Coordinates of C-alpha atoms and ligand atoms in Angstrom, one line a residue:
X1 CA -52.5 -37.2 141.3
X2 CA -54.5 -36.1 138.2
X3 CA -57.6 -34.2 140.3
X4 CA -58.0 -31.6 138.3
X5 CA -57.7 -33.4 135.2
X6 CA -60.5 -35.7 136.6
X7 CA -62.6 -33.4 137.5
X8 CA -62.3 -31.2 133.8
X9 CA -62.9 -34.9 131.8
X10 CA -66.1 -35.6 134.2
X11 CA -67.6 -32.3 133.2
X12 CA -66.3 -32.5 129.2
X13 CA -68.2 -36.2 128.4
X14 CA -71.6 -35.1 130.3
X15 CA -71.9 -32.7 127.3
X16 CA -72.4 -35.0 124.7
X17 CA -76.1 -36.5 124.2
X18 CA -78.5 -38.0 121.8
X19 CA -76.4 -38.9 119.0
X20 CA -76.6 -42.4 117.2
X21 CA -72.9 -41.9 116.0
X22 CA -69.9 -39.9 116.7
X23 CA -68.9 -37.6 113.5
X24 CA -66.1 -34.8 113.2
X25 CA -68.7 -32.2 114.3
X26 CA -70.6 -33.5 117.1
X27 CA -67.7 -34.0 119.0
X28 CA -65.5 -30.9 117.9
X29 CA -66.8 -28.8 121.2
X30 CA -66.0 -32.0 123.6
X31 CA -62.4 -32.3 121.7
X32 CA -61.7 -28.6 122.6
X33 CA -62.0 -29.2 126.2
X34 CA -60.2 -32.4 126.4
X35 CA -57.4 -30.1 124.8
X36 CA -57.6 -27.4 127.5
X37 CA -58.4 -29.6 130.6
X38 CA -54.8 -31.5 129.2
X39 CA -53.4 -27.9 128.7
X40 CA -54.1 -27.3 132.3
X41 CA -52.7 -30.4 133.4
X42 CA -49.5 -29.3 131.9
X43 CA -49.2 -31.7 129.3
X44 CA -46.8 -30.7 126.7
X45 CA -48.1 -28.9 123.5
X46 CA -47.3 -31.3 121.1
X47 CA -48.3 -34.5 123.5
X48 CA -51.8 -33.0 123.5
X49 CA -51.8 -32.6 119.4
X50 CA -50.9 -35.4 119.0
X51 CA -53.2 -37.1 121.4
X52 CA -56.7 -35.0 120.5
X53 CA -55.6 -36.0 116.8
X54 CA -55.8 -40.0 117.6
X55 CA -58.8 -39.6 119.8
X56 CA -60.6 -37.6 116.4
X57 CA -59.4 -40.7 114.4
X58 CA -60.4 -42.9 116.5
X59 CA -64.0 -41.6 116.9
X60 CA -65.4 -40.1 114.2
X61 CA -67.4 -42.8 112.5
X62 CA -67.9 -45.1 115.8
X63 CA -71.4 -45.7 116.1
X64 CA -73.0 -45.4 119.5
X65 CA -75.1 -48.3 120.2
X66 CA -79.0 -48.0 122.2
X67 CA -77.9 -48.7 125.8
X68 CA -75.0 -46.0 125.4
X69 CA -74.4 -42.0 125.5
X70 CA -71.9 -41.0 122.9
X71 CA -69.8 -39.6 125.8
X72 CA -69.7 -43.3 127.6
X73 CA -68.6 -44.0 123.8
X74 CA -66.1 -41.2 123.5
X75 CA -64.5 -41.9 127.3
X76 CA -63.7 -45.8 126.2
X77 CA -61.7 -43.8 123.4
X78 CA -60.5 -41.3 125.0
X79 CA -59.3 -44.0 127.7
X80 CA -57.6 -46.1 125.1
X81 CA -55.4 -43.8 124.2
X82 CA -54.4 -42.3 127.2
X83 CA -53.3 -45.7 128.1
X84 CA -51.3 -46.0 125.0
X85 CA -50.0 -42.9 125.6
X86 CA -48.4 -44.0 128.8
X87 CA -47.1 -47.1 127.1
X88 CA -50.3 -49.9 127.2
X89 CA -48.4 -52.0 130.2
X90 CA -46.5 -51.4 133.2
X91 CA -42.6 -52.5 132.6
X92 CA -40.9 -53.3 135.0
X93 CA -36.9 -54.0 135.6
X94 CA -35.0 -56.0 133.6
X95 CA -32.5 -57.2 135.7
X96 CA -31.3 -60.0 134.0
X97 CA -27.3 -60.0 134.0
X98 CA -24.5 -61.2 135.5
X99 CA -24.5 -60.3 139.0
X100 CA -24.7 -57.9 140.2
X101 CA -27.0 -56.0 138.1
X102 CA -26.5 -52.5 138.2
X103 CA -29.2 -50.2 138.7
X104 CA -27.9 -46.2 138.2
X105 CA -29.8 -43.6 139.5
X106 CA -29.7 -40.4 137.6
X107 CA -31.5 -36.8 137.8
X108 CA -31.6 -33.2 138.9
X109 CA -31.1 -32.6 143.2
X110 CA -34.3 -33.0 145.2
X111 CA -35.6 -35.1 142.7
X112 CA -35.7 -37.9 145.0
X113 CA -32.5 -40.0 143.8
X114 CA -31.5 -41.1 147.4
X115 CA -35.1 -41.9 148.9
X116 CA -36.1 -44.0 145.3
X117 CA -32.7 -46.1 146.0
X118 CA -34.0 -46.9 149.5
X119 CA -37.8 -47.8 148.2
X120 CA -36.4 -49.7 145.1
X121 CA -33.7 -51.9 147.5
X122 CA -36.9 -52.4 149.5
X123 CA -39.0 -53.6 146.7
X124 CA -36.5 -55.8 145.0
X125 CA -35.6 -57.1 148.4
X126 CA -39.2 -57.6 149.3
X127 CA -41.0 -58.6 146.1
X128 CA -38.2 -60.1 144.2
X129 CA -36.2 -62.0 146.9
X130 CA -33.1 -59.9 145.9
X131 CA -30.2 -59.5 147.6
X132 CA -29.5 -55.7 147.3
X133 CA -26.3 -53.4 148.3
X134 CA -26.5 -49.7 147.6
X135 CA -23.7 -47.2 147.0
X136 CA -23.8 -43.6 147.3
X137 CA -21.4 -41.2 144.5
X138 CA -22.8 -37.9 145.9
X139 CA -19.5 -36.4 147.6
X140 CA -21.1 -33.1 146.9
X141 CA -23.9 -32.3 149.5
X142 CA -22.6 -33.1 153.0
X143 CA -25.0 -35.4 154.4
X144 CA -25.8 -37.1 151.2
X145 CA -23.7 -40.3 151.9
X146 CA -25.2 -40.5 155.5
X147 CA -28.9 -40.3 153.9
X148 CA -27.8 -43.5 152.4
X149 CA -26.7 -45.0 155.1
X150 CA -29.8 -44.2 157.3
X151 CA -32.6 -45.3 154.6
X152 CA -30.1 -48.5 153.3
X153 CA -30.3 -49.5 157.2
X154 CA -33.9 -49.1 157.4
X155 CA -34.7 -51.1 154.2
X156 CA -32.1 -54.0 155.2
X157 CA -30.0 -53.0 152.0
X158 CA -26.2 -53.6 152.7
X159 CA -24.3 -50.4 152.0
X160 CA -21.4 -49.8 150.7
X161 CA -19.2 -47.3 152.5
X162 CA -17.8 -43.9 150.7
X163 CA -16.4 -40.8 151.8
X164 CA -16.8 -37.4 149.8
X165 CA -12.8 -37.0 149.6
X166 CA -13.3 -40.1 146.8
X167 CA -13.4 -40.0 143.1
X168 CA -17.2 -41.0 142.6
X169 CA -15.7 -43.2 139.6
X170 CA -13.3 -45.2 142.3
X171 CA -16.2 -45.5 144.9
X172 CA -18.4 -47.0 141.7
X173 CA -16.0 -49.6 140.8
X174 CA -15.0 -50.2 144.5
X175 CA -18.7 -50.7 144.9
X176 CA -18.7 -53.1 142.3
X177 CA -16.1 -55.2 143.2
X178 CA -17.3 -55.5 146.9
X179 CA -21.2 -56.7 145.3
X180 CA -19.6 -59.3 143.0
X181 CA -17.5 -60.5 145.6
X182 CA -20.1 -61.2 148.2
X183 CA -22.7 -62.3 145.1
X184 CA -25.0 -59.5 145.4
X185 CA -28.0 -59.9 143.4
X186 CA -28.3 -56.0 142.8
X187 CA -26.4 -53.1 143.2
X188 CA -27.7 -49.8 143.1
X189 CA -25.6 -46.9 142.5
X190 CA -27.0 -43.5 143.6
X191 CA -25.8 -40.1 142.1
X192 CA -25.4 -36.1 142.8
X193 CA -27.5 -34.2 140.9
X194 CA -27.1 -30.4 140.6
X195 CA -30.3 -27.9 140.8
X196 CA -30.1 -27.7 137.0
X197 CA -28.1 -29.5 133.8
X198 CA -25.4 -28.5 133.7
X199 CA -22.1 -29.9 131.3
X200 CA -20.1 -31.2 134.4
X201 CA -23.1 -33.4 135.8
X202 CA -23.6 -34.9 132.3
X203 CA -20.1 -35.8 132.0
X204 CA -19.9 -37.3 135.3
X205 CA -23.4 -39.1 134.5
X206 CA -21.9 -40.7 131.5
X207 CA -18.6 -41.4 132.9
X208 CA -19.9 -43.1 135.9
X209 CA -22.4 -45.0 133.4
X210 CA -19.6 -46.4 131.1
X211 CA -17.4 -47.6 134.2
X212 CA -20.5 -49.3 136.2
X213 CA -22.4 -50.9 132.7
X214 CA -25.4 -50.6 134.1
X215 CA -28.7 -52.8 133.2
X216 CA -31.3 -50.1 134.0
X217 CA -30.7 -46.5 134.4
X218 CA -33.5 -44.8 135.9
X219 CA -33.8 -41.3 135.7
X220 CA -35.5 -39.7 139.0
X221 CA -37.9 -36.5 138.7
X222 CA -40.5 -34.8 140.2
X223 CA -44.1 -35.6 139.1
X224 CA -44.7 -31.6 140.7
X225 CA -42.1 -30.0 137.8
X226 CA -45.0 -31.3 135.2
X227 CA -44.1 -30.9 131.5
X228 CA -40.1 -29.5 132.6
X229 CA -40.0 -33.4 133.9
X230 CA -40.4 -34.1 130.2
X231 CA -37.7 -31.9 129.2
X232 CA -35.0 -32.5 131.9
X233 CA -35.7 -36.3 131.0
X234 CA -35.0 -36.1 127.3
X235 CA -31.5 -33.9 128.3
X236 CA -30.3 -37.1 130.3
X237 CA -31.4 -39.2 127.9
X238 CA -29.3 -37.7 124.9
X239 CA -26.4 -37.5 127.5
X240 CA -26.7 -41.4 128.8
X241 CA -28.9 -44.1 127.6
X242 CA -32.5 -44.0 130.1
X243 CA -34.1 -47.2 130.7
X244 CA -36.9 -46.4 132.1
X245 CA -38.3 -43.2 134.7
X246 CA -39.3 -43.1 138.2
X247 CA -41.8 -40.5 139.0
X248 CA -41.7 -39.3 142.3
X249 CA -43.7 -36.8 144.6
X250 CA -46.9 -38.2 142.7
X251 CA -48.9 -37.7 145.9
X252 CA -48.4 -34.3 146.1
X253 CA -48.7 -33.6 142.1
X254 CA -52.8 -32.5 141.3
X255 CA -52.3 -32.3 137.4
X256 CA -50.3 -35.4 136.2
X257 CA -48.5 -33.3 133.5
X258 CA -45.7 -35.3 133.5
X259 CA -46.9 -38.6 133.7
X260 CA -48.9 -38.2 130.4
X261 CA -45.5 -35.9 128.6
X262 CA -42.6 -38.4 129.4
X263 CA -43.6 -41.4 127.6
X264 CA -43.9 -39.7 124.3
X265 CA -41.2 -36.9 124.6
X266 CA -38.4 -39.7 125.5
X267 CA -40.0 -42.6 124.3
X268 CA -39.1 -44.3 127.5
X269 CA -41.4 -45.9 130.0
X270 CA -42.2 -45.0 133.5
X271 CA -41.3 -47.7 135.4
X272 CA -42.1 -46.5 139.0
X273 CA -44.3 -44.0 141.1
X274 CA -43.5 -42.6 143.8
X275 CA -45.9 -41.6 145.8
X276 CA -45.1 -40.3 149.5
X277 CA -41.7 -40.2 151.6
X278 CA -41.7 -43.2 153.5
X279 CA -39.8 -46.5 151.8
X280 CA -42.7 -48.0 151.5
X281 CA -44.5 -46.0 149.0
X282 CA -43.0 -47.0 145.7
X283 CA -45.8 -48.3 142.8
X284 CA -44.7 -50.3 139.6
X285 CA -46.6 -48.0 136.8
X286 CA -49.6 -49.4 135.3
X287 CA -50.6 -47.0 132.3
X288 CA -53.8 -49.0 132.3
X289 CA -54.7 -47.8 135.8
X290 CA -53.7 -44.7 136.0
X291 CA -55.7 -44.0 132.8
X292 CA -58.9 -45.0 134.4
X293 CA -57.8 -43.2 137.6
X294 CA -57.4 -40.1 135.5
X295 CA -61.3 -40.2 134.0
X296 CA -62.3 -41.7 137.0
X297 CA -64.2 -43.7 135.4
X298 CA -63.0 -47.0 134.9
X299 CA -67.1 -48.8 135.7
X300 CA -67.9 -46.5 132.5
X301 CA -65.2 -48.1 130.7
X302 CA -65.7 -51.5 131.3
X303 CA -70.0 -50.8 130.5
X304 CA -68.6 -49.6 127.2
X305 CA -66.5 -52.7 126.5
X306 CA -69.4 -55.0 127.6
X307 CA -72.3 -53.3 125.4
X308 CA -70.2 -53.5 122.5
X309 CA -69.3 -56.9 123.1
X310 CA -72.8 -57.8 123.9
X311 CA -74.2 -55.8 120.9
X312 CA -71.8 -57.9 117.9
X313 CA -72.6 -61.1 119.7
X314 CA -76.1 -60.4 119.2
X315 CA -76.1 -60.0 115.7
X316 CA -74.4 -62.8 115.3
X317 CA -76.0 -65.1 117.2
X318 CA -79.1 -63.7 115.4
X319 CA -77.6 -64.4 111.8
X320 CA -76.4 -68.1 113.3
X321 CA -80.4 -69.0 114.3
X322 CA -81.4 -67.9 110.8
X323 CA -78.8 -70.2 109.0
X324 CA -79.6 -73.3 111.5
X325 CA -83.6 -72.5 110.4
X326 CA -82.5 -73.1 106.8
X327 CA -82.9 -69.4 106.4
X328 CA -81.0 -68.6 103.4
X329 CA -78.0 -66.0 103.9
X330 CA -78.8 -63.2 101.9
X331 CA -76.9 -60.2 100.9
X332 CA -77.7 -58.0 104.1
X333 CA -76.7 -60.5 106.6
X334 CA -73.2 -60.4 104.2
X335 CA -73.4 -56.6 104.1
X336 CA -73.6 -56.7 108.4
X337 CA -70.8 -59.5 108.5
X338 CA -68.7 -57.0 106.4
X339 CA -69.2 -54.1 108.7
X340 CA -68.3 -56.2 111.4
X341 CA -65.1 -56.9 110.3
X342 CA -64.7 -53.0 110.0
X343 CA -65.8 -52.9 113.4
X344 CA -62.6 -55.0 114.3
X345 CA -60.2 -53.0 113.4
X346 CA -59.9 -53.4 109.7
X347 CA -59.3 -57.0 107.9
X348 CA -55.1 -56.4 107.8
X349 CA -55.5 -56.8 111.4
X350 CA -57.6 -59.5 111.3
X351 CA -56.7 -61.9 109.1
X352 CA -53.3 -62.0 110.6
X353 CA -55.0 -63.2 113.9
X354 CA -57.7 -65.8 112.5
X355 CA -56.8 -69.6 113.1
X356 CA -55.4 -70.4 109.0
X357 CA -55.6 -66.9 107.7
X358 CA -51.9 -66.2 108.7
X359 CA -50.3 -68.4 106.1
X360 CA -52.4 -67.2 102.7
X361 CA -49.7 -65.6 100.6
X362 CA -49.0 -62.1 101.2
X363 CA -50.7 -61.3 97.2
X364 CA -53.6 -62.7 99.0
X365 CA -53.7 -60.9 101.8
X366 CA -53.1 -57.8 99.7
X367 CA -56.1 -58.0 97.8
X368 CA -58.5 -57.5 100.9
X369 CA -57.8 -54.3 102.1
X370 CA -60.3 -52.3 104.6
X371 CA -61.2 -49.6 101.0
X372 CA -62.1 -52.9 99.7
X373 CA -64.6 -53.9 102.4
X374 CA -66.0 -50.0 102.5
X375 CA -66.7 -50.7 98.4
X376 CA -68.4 -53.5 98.9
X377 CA -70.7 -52.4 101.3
X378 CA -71.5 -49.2 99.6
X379 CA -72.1 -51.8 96.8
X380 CA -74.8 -53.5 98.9
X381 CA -76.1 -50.3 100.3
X382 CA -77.1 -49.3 96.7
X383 CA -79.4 -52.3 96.1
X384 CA -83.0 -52.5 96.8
X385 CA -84.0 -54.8 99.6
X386 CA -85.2 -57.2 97.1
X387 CA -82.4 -57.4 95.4
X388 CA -80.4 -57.6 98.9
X389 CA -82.8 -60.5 99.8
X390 CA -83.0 -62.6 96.0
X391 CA -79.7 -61.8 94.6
X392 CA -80.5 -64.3 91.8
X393 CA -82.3 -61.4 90.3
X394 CA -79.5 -59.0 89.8
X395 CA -79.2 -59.3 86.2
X396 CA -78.1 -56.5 83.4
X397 CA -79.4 -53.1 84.0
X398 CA -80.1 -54.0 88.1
X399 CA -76.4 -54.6 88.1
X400 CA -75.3 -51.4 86.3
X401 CA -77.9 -49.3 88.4
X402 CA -75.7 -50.2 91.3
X403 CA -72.8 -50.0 89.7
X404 CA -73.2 -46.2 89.2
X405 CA -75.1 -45.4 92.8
X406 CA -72.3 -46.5 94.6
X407 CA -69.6 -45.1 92.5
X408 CA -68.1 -48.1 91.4
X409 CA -67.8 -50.4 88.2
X410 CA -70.3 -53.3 86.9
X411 CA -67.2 -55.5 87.2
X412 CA -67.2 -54.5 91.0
X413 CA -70.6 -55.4 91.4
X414 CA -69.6 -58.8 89.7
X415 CA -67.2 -59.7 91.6
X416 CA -69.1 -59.0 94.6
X417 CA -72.1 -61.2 93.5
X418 CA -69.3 -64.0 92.9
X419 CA -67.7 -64.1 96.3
X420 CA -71.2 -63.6 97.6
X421 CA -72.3 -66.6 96.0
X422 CA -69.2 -68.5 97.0
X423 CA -70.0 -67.6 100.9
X424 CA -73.3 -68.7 100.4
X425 CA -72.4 -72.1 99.8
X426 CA -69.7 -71.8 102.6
X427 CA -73.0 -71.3 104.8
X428 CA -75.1 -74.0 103.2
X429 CA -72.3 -76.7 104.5
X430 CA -72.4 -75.2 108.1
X431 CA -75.8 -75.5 108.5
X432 CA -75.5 -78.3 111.1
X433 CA -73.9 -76.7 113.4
X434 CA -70.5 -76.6 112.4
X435 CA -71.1 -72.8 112.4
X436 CA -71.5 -73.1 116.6
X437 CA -68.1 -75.1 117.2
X438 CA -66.2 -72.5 114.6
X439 CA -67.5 -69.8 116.5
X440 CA -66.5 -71.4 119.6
X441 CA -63.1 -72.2 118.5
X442 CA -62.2 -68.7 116.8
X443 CA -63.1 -67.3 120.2
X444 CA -60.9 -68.9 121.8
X445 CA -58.2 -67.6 119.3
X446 CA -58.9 -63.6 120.1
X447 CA -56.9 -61.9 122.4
X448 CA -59.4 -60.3 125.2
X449 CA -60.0 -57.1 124.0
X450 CA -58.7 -57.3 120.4
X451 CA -60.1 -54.6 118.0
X452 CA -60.8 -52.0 120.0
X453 CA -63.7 -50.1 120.3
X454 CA -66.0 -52.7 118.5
X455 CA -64.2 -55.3 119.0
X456 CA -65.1 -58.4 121.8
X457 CA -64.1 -61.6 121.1
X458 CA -67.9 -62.3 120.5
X459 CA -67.8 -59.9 117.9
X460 CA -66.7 -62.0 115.1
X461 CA -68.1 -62.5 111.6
X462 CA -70.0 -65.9 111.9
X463 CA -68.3 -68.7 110.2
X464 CA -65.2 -66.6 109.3
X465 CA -66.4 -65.9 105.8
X466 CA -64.4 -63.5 103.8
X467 CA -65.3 -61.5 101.2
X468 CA -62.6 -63.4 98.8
Ligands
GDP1 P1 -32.1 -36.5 145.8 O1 -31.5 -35.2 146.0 O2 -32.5 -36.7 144.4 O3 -31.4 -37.6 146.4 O4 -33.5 -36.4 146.6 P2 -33.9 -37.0 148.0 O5 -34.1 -38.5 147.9 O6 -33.0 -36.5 149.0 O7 -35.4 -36.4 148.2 C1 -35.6 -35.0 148.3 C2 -36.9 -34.8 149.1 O8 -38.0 -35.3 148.4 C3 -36.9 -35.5 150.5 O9 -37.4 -34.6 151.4 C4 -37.8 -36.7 150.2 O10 -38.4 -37.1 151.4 C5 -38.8 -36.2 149.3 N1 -39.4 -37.2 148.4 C6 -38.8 -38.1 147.6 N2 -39.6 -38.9 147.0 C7 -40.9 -38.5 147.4 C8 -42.2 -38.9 147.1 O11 -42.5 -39.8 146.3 N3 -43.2 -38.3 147.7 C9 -43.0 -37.3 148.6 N4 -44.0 -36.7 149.1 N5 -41.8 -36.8 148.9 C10 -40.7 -37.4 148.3
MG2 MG1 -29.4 -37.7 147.1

């Protein structure tokens, strides 16, 4: 899966070079691709407006740091998003209920209803120590029931006998009765589907969904129908309640529109892949991997995350050497720590995460917002280097000077001399080493990863000091 679409991204982020920071125009040519290489892969129009949109966002402004090409930069973006895209995480089932939990299969004919009930009983069976019986309602196509049968017997599923001269609802609720009885774990209900919707198919969907109550309702579909896969998947889901979507004949699919429409068309996770005939070849979905399958670049990716990492730690390990010497902290080293905290994703974001920050009073909180931290370092960006490194001599007319070149108000510059001088002193006590152990221990606090593109846990502003 996704070949083509590897192959168009490879030759998209080579195109990119010798830029120090990605802006709105360096990377407008790059954007255009990644919209027709997406295009190609039969994404759905508004999935890919959407998506180029957040990867824009998301770049413009990133700087792009020595050991990196702004295209490695651009691909850890353009990754990020194509795994939220797919939903961040795999989900898997959630079969907790009284048994037996019901698992309904739903979708169009030839999707692959009847081989995904065989791989799933196989997979619960195998993986989860589950005791599963299947049930086939399809007493329209001849041999259906018997395909049952044959894959149920291969997989060690018990099944439950029907004939097509039954009411699908009756053979449900037999089914049902026969799994409680001998305390099956799962049951899994297979369905007809008919070549396209149509209104009898829904209502038997929906009937057959309100008698079995089912826990998860998967809805089947070719990976090969691309973008339609969206659309078919929304119709059921209008008509019955989807869980979740397992998307088959992924082997034989070369452009992965589907896999990158569903999520955000239905809003529902896919749950499964599957990815040849046999009942062995059923994945659990992991929008992480398949992103990094889908650039193909996943040692890129991980380079990315490291330099970045590596780069924050650096600077702060620097700025942490210079307080231990008894080097004063001076208003560039607050003007970095500030930037830094941009870097992580804004300070909403992280003061909610820092060990003591999450209990300050929302009015608190509300006064340091991320325009706030772009003011102040404007603020700092306007002062002389002398000024940045003797702050004591920021009197009057200095302070009114600044005031005006970076588009604020003297009062602005005030208040960030005051909470500059009140960090300093913050600093002066950690001196000894505190400013290590803090370090140590806020690390410890940060989910891996947290922040995004500049964000490793090493990252963090030394000694937590806010600009409050
Ligand atoms: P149903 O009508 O929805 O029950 O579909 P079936 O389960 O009968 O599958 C229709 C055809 O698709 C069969 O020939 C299956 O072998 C094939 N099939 C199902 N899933 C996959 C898959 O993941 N990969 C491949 N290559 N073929 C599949
Ligand atoms: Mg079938």
């Amino acid at each position: 899966m996704f070949d083509n679409l590897q192959e168009r991204f490879g030759d998209v982020l080579k195109g990119l070079r010798g830029q120090s920071r990605l802006t709105e125009d360096n990377i407008k040519d790059t954007l255009r691709e990644v919209r027709m290489a997406l295009l190609e892969a039969d994404v759905a129009l508004p999935v890919v407006r959407g998506f180029v949109d957040r990867v824009r966002e998301k770049a413009v402004g990133v700087e792009v740091t020595k050991s990196l090409t702004p295209g490695q930069v651009l691909i850890k973006v353009v990754n990020d998003e194509l795994t939220a895209l797919m939903g961040e995480s795999n989900e898997g089932l959630d079969l907790n209920a009284q048994p037996p939990a019901v698992i309904l299969m739903a979708g169009l004919q030839g999707s692959g209803k009847t081989t995904s009930t065989g791989k799933l009983a196989r997979f619960l069976r195998e993986r989860h120590k589950k005791n599963v019986m299947v049930v086939s309602c399809d007493i329209y196509r001849p041999a259906a029931i018997d395909q049952l049968r044959t894959v149920a017997g291969e997989v060690q599923a018990d099944f439950f006998p029907s004939t097509p001269d039954q009411r699908p609802l009756d053979i449900a609720r037999n089914a049902i009765d026969a799994a409680r009885k001998q305390f099956k774990d799962v049951l899994i209900v297979d369905t007809a589907g008919r070549l396209a919707i149509d209104e009898a198919m829904m209502q038997e969907i929906r009937d057959l969904h309100a008698a079995v109550a089912p826990v998860e309702t998967l809805f089947v579909v070719d990976a090969m129908t691309g973008q339609d896969a969206a659309k078919t998947a929304k119709a059921f889901h209008d008509a019955v309640p989807l869980t979740g979507v397992i998307l088959t004949k992924a082997d034989g699919d070369a452009r992965g529109g589907a896999a990158l429409s569903i999520r955000e068309l239905t809003g529902k996770p896919i749950k499964f892949l599957g990815v040849g005939e046999k009942t062995s070849a059923l994945e659990p979905f992991h929008p992480d991997r398949i992103a990094s399958r889908i650039l193909g670049m996943g040692d890129v990716v991980s380079l990315v995350e490291e330099m970045q990492e590596k780069v924050d730690r650096d600077q702060a390990e620097k700025l942490a050497k210079k307080i231990k010497k008894g080097k004063g902290f001076d208003l560039s080293d607050f003007r970095d720590q500030l930037q830094q905290m941009n870097k992580l994703g804004g300070m909403a974001g992280l003061m909610d995460k820092l060990p003591g920050m999450g209990e300050l009073p929302d009015h608190v909180k509300g006064q340091v917002n991320d325009k706030e931290v772009t003011k102040l370092i404007a603020i700092v960006d306007s002062m002389t280097p002398m000024e940045r490194q003797h702050p004591q001599i920021i009197k009057g007319s200095r302070r009114k000077r600044i005031a005006s070149g970076s588009g604020t108000q003297v009062q602005d510059v005030n208040k960030l001399l005051k909470q500059f001088t009140q960090m300093q002193k913050m600093m002066k006590k950690m001196k000894g080493g505190g400013m290590a152990k803090m370090m140590r221990q806020m690390q410890g606090r940060m989910p891996p990863g947290f922040g995004g593109m500049g964000g490793g846990p090493g990252g963090l502003p030394p000694g937590g000091g806010f600009p409050m």
